Amino acid sequence: MTKITDWCTIKSEKVGKHHLTVLELESGKFDVASDTVAAVVPSHYASDERTAKLLKRLGKTKAAAHLKEKLPKSPQVRSGDLGEILGATYVQESTPFGTSINKLRWKDHRNMAMRGDDLVGIQPAAGAGNIRFLKGEVKSAANITAKVLDTARTALKKSHSRPSAHALGFIADRLHEEGNDELADLIDDALWRDGIKLSQVSHMIFAFTGNDASNLLGANVQTYTGQVAQSVVGLRVKDHQKFIRSVFGKVIKNADGK
């Protein structure tokens, strides 16, 4: 896990009936944070089992090459990917939802963004209408704007404000392949048999930024007038671009054993 709460200050408040959480990298913890995040990144691109098999069969150099081939080179895609990784681990660590799979392992190409809903969290429960879903949109930028957050708000409203059938079907397929039939069956039941009520859905916007986006996030969530529970989360690292370069640089160095 990225242990975001270990290297960030945290401020939470209510905005109307919604929730705003602002996290900011603490002074003097840049290296601790980038080390911690760099240790987590590889498992989002390749499973530990896959890496271990390559290591055993072909050795460390080839296992490292396999990972490095999956890492994006484009600064823009690195920014988006790291935002999704941080958002997914925040969901895992700080909400009742789990993200179930590390979906970046199935990217079409390392320099392409993953299509579909950025985050899908699941709070499993047996019985019709009991499972709950988190639909999240992630934005990553050194200087995020209200217009960018508006695109996230628009995306959350797609598929009638529910996670898309494609995203849920993709997750269920991967879970079945991994042998997690119990959770996959719960998703299949909700998607194809029982339907998903809005009361079973929560929304999140997760913004990984260099600027202070707290006022923008608060203003964004205030515009929402629908039925779905809303939360907005801002993770601020002032040296946003430097942090991304540091994390991916350490991932490569760790893979090479340097």
CSV table of C-alpha atoms in Angstrom, one decimal:
chain,number,residue,atom,x,y,z
A,1,MET,CA,0.0,0.0,0.0
A,2,THR,CA,1.1,3.6,-0.5
A,3,LYS,CA,0.3,4.6,3.1
A,4,ILE,CA,-0.8,8.1,2.0
A,5,THR,CA,-1.9,9.0,5.5
A,6,ASP,CA,1.7,8.4,6.8
A,7,TRP,CA,3.2,11.1,4.6
A,8,CYS,CA,0.4,13.6,4.2
A,9,THR,CA,-1.5,16.0,6.3
A,10,ILE,CA,-5.3,15.4,6.2
A,11,LYS,CA,-8.2,17.8,6.3
A,12,SER,CA,-11.8,16.6,5.9
A,13,GLU,CA,-15.0,18.6,5.9
A,14,LYS,CA,-18.5,18.5,4.8
A,15,VAL,CA,-19.6,20.4,1.7
A,16,GLY,CA,-23.4,20.4,2.1
A,17,LYS,CA,-24.2,16.7,2.4
A,18,HIS,CA,-21.0,15.7,0.6
A,19,HIS,CA,-17.4,15.0,1.7
A,20,LEU,CA,-14.2,16.9,0.8
A,21,THR,CA,-10.8,15.5,1.9
A,22,VAL,CA,-7.6,17.3,1.2
A,23,LEU,CA,-4.3,15.6,1.6
A,24,GLU,CA,-0.9,17.3,1.2
A,25,LEU,CA,2.6,16.0,1.2
A,26,GLU,CA,4.3,16.9,4.5
A,27,SER,CA,7.4,19.0,4.4
A,28,GLY,CA,10.5,16.8,4.4
A,29,LYS,CA,8.7,13.6,3.4
A,30,PHE,CA,9.3,13.8,-0.4
A,31,ASP,CA,11.8,10.9,-0.5
A,32,VAL,CA,9.8,8.8,2.0
A,33,ALA,CA,6.7,9.2,-0.1
A,34,SER,CA,8.3,8.6,-3.5
A,35,ASP,CA,10.1,5.5,-2.0
A,36,THR,CA,6.8,4.1,-0.7
A,37,VAL,CA,4.9,4.7,-3.9
A,38,ALA,CA,7.7,3.4,-6.1
A,39,ALA,CA,7.5,0.1,-4.1
A,40,VAL,CA,3.8,-0.2,-5.0
A,41,VAL,CA,3.8,0.7,-8.6
A,42,PRO,CA,5.2,-2.5,-10.1
A,43,SER,CA,2.3,-4.7,-8.9
A,44,HIS,CA,-0.1,-2.4,-10.8
A,45,TYR,CA,1.6,-3.3,-14.1
A,46,ALA,CA,2.5,-7.0,-13.5
A,47,SER,CA,1.4,-9.5,-10.9
A,48,ASP,CA,3.9,-10.7,-8.3
A,49,GLU,CA,3.4,-14.3,-9.5
A,50,ARG,CA,4.2,-13.3,-13.1
A,51,THR,CA,7.3,-11.5,-12.0
A,52,ALA,CA,8.4,-14.4,-9.8
A,53,LYS,CA,8.1,-16.9,-12.6
A,54,LEU,CA,10.1,-14.7,-15.0
A,55,LEU,CA,12.7,-14.3,-12.3
A,56,LYS,CA,13.0,-18.0,-11.7
A,57,ARG,CA,13.1,-19.0,-15.4
A,58,LEU,CA,15.0,-16.1,-17.0
A,59,GLY,CA,16.8,-14.3,-14.3
A,60,LYS,CA,16.6,-10.8,-12.8
A,61,THR,CA,17.7,-8.9,-15.9
A,62,LYS,CA,14.8,-10.3,-18.0
A,63,ALA,CA,12.3,-9.9,-15.3
A,64,ALA,CA,13.3,-6.3,-14.9
A,65,ALA,CA,13.0,-5.8,-18.7
A,66,HIS,CA,9.5,-7.2,-18.6
A,67,LEU,CA,8.4,-4.6,-16.0
A,68,LYS,CA,10.2,-1.7,-17.7
A,69,GLU,CA,8.5,-2.6,-21.0
A,70,LYS,CA,5.1,-2.0,-19.3
A,71,LEU,CA,6.0,1.3,-17.7
A,72,PRO,CA,4.8,4.4,-19.7
A,73,LYS,CA,7.4,6.7,-21.2
A,74,SER,CA,5.1,9.5,-22.0
A,75,PRO,CA,5.1,12.1,-19.1
A,76,GLN,CA,1.4,12.7,-19.6
A,77,VAL,CA,0.5,9.0,-19.4
A,78,ARG,CA,2.8,8.6,-16.4
A,79,SER,CA,0.9,11.4,-14.7
A,80,GLY,CA,-2.4,9.8,-15.4
A,81,ASP,CA,-1.3,6.3,-14.4
A,82,LEU,CA,0.2,7.4,-11.1
A,83,GLY,CA,-3.0,9.4,-10.4
A,84,GLU,CA,-5.0,6.2,-10.9
A,85,ILE,CA,-2.6,4.1,-8.7
A,86,LEU,CA,-2.8,6.7,-5.9
A,87,GLY,CA,-6.5,6.9,-6.3
A,88,ALA,CA,-6.9,3.1,-6.2
A,89,THR,CA,-4.7,2.7,-3.1
A,90,TYR,CA,-6.5,5.6,-1.4
A,91,VAL,CA,-9.8,3.8,-2.0
A,92,GLN,CA,-8.3,0.6,-0.6
A,93,GLU,CA,-6.8,2.2,2.5
A,94,SER,CA,-9.3,4.9,3.4
A,95,THR,CA,-12.8,3.8,2.3
A,96,PRO,CA,-15.0,0.7,2.8
A,97,PHE,CA,-14.5,-0.2,-0.9
A,98,GLY,CA,-11.9,-2.5,-2.5
A,99,THR,CA,-10.7,-2.2,-6.0
A,100,SER,CA,-10.4,-5.9,-6.6
A,101,ILE,CA,-7.9,-5.9,-9.5
A,102,ASN,CA,-5.0,-3.8,-10.7
A,103,LYS,CA,-6.4,-2.9,-14.0
A,104,LEU,CA,-3.3,-1.2,-15.5
A,105,ARG,CA,-2.0,-4.8,-16.1
A,106,TRP,CA,-4.3,-5.0,-19.1
A,107,LYS,CA,-3.5,-1.7,-20.8
A,108,ASP,CA,-3.5,-1.9,-24.6
A,109,HIS,CA,-0.2,-0.1,-24.8
A,110,ARG,CA,2.1,1.5,-22.2
A,111,ASN,CA,1.8,5.0,-23.7
A,112,MET,CA,-2.0,4.9,-23.9
A,113,ALA,CA,-4.4,5.7,-21.1
A,114,MET,CA,-6.7,2.9,-19.9
A,115,ARG,CA,-10.3,3.3,-21.2
A,116,GLY,CA,-13.4,3.2,-19.2
A,117,ASP,CA,-14.2,4.2,-15.6
A,118,ASP,CA,-11.0,5.3,-13.8
A,119,LEU,CA,-11.9,3.7,-10.5
A,120,VAL,CA,-14.4,1.0,-9.6
A,121,GLY,CA,-14.6,0.1,-5.9
A,122,ILE,CA,-16.7,-2.8,-4.6
A,123,GLN,CA,-18.1,-3.4,-1.2
A,124,PRO,CA,-19.4,-7.0,-1.5
A,125,ALA,CA,-22.5,-8.3,0.2
A,126,ALA,CA,-24.7,-11.3,-0.7
A,127,GLY,CA,-28.3,-10.8,-1.6
A,128,ALA,CA,-30.1,-8.7,-4.2
A,129,GLY,CA,-29.4,-5.0,-3.8
A,130,ASN,CA,-26.8,-5.3,-1.1
A,131,ILE,CA,-23.5,-5.0,-3.0
A,132,ARG,CA,-22.3,-1.4,-3.2
A,133,PHE,CA,-20.1,0.2,-5.9
A,134,LEU,CA,-17.8,3.2,-6.0
A,135,LYS,CA,-17.5,4.9,-9.4
A,136,GLY,CA,-14.5,7.2,-9.5
A,137,GLU,CA,-12.8,9.6,-11.9
A,138,VAL,CA,-9.1,10.6,-11.5
A,139,LYS,CA,-7.5,13.8,-12.7
A,140,SER,CA,-3.7,14.4,-12.5
A,141,ALA,CA,-2.1,17.7,-13.3
A,142,ALA,CA,0.5,20.1,-12.0
A,143,ASN,CA,-2.1,22.9,-12.2
A,144,ILE,CA,-5.6,21.5,-12.3
A,145,THR,CA,-8.5,23.7,-13.3
A,146,ALA,CA,-12.2,23.9,-12.8
A,147,LYS,CA,-12.8,22.9,-16.4
A,148,VAL,CA,-10.8,19.7,-15.9
A,149,LEU,CA,-12.8,18.8,-12.8
A,150,ASP,CA,-16.0,19.5,-14.8
A,151,THR,CA,-15.0,16.8,-17.3
A,152,ALA,CA,-14.7,14.4,-14.3
A,153,ARG,CA,-18.2,15.4,-13.1
A,154,THR,CA,-19.6,14.7,-16.6
A,155,ALA,CA,-17.9,11.3,-16.7
A,156,LEU,CA,-19.5,10.3,-13.4
A,157,LYS,CA,-22.9,11.0,-14.8
A,158,LYS,CA,-22.4,8.6,-17.8
A,159,SER,CA,-24.1,5.2,-17.8
A,160,HIS,CA,-26.9,6.7,-15.7
A,161,SER,CA,-24.4,7.5,-12.9
A,162,ARG,CA,-23.6,3.8,-12.5
A,163,PRO,CA,-20.3,2.0,-13.2
A,164,SER,CA,-20.4,1.0,-16.9
A,165,ALA,CA,-21.4,-2.5,-17.8
A,166,HIS,CA,-18.1,-2.7,-19.7
A,167,ALA,CA,-16.1,-1.8,-16.6
A,168,LEU,CA,-18.0,-4.2,-14.3
A,169,GLY,CA,-17.9,-7.0,-16.9
A,170,PHE,CA,-14.1,-6.5,-17.3
A,171,ILE,CA,-13.6,-6.8,-13.5
A,172,ALA,CA,-15.8,-9.9,-13.2
A,173,ASP,CA,-13.9,-11.6,-16.1
A,174,ARG,CA,-10.6,-10.9,-14.5
A,175,LEU,CA,-11.8,-12.1,-11.1
A,176,HIS,CA,-13.1,-15.4,-12.6
A,177,GLU,CA,-9.8,-15.9,-14.3
A,178,GLU,CA,-8.0,-15.4,-11.0
A,179,GLY,CA,-10.4,-17.9,-9.3
A,180,ASN,CA,-12.2,-15.3,-7.2
A,181,ASP,CA,-15.6,-16.7,-8.4
A,182,GLU,CA,-17.5,-15.6,-5.2
A,183,LEU,CA,-16.9,-11.8,-5.8
A,184,ALA,CA,-17.2,-12.2,-9.6
A,185,ASP,CA,-20.6,-13.9,-9.1
A,186,LEU,CA,-21.8,-11.0,-6.9
A,187,ILE,CA,-20.9,-8.5,-9.6
A,188,ASP,CA,-22.5,-10.6,-12.4
A,189,ASP,CA,-25.7,-10.9,-10.3
A,190,ALA,CA,-25.9,-7.1,-9.8
A,191,LEU,CA,-25.0,-6.4,-13.4
A,192,TRP,CA,-27.1,-9.0,-15.3
A,193,ARG,CA,-29.8,-10.1,-12.9
A,194,ASP,CA,-30.7,-7.7,-10.1
A,195,GLY,CA,-29.8,-4.4,-11.6
A,196,ILE,CA,-27.9,-1.6,-9.7
A,197,LYS,CA,-29.9,1.1,-7.9
A,198,LEU,CA,-28.5,4.5,-7.3
A,199,SER,CA,-28.6,3.9,-3.6
A,200,GLN,CA,-26.0,1.2,-4.2
A,201,VAL,CA,-23.6,3.7,-5.8
A,202,SER,CA,-21.2,6.3,-4.5
A,203,HIS,CA,-19.1,8.7,-6.6
A,204,MET,CA,-15.6,10.0,-6.1
A,205,ILE,CA,-13.4,12.5,-7.9
A,206,PHE,CA,-9.7,12.0,-7.0
A,207,ALA,CA,-7.4,14.9,-8.0
A,208,PHE,CA,-3.6,14.5,-7.8
A,209,THR,CA,-2.3,18.0,-8.2
A,210,GLY,CA,0.6,20.4,-7.7
A,211,ASN,CA,-1.8,23.3,-7.0
A,212,ASP,CA,-4.2,23.6,-4.0
A,213,ALA,CA,-7.4,22.3,-5.6
A,214,SER,CA,-9.5,22.3,-2.4
A,215,ASN,CA,-11.7,25.3,-3.3
A,216,LEU,CA,-12.1,24.0,-6.9
A,217,LEU,CA,-13.2,20.6,-5.6
A,218,GLY,CA,-15.5,22.1,-3.1
A,219,ALA,CA,-17.2,24.2,-5.8
A,220,ASN,CA,-17.4,21.3,-8.1
A,221,VAL,CA,-19.2,19.0,-5.7
A,222,GLN,CA,-21.6,21.8,-4.7
A,223,THR,CA,-22.9,21.8,-8.3
A,224,TYR,CA,-24.1,18.2,-7.9
A,225,THR,CA,-27.9,17.8,-7.4
A,226,GLY,CA,-28.4,14.1,-8.0
A,227,GLN,CA,-29.1,11.2,-5.7
A,228,VAL,CA,-25.7,9.5,-5.5
A,229,ALA,CA,-23.4,10.1,-2.5
A,230,GLN,CA,-20.4,12.2,-3.4
A,231,SER,CA,-16.9,12.6,-2.2
A,232,VAL,CA,-14.0,14.6,-3.6
A,233,VAL,CA,-10.4,14.0,-2.7
A,234,GLY,CA,-7.4,16.2,-3.4
A,235,LEU,CA,-3.9,14.9,-3.0
A,236,ARG,CA,-1.4,17.8,-3.4
A,237,VAL,CA,2.3,17.4,-4.0
A,238,LYS,CA,3.7,20.8,-4.8
A,239,ASP,CA,6.5,19.3,-6.9
A,240,HIS,CA,4.0,17.3,-8.9
A,241,GLN,CA,6.1,16.7,-12.0
A,242,LYS,CA,9.3,16.1,-10.0
A,243,PHE,CA,7.4,13.5,-7.8
A,244,ILE,CA,6.2,11.6,-10.9
A,245,ARG,CA,9.8,11.5,-12.3
A,246,SER,CA,11.2,10.4,-9.0
A,247,VAL,CA,8.7,7.6,-8.5
A,248,PHE,CA,9.2,6.1,-12.0
A,249,GLY,CA,12.9,6.6,-11.8
A,250,LYS,CA,13.0,4.6,-8.5
A,251,VAL,CA,10.8,1.9,-10.0
A,252,ILE,CA,13.4,1.4,-12.8
A,253,LYS,CA,16.3,1.6,-10.4
A,254,ASN,CA,14.7,-1.0,-8.1
A,255,ALA,CA,14.0,-3.3,-11.0
A,256,ASP,CA,17.6,-3.1,-12.1
A,257,GLY,CA,18.8,-3.7,-8.5
A,258,LYS,CA,20.6,-0.3,-8.3
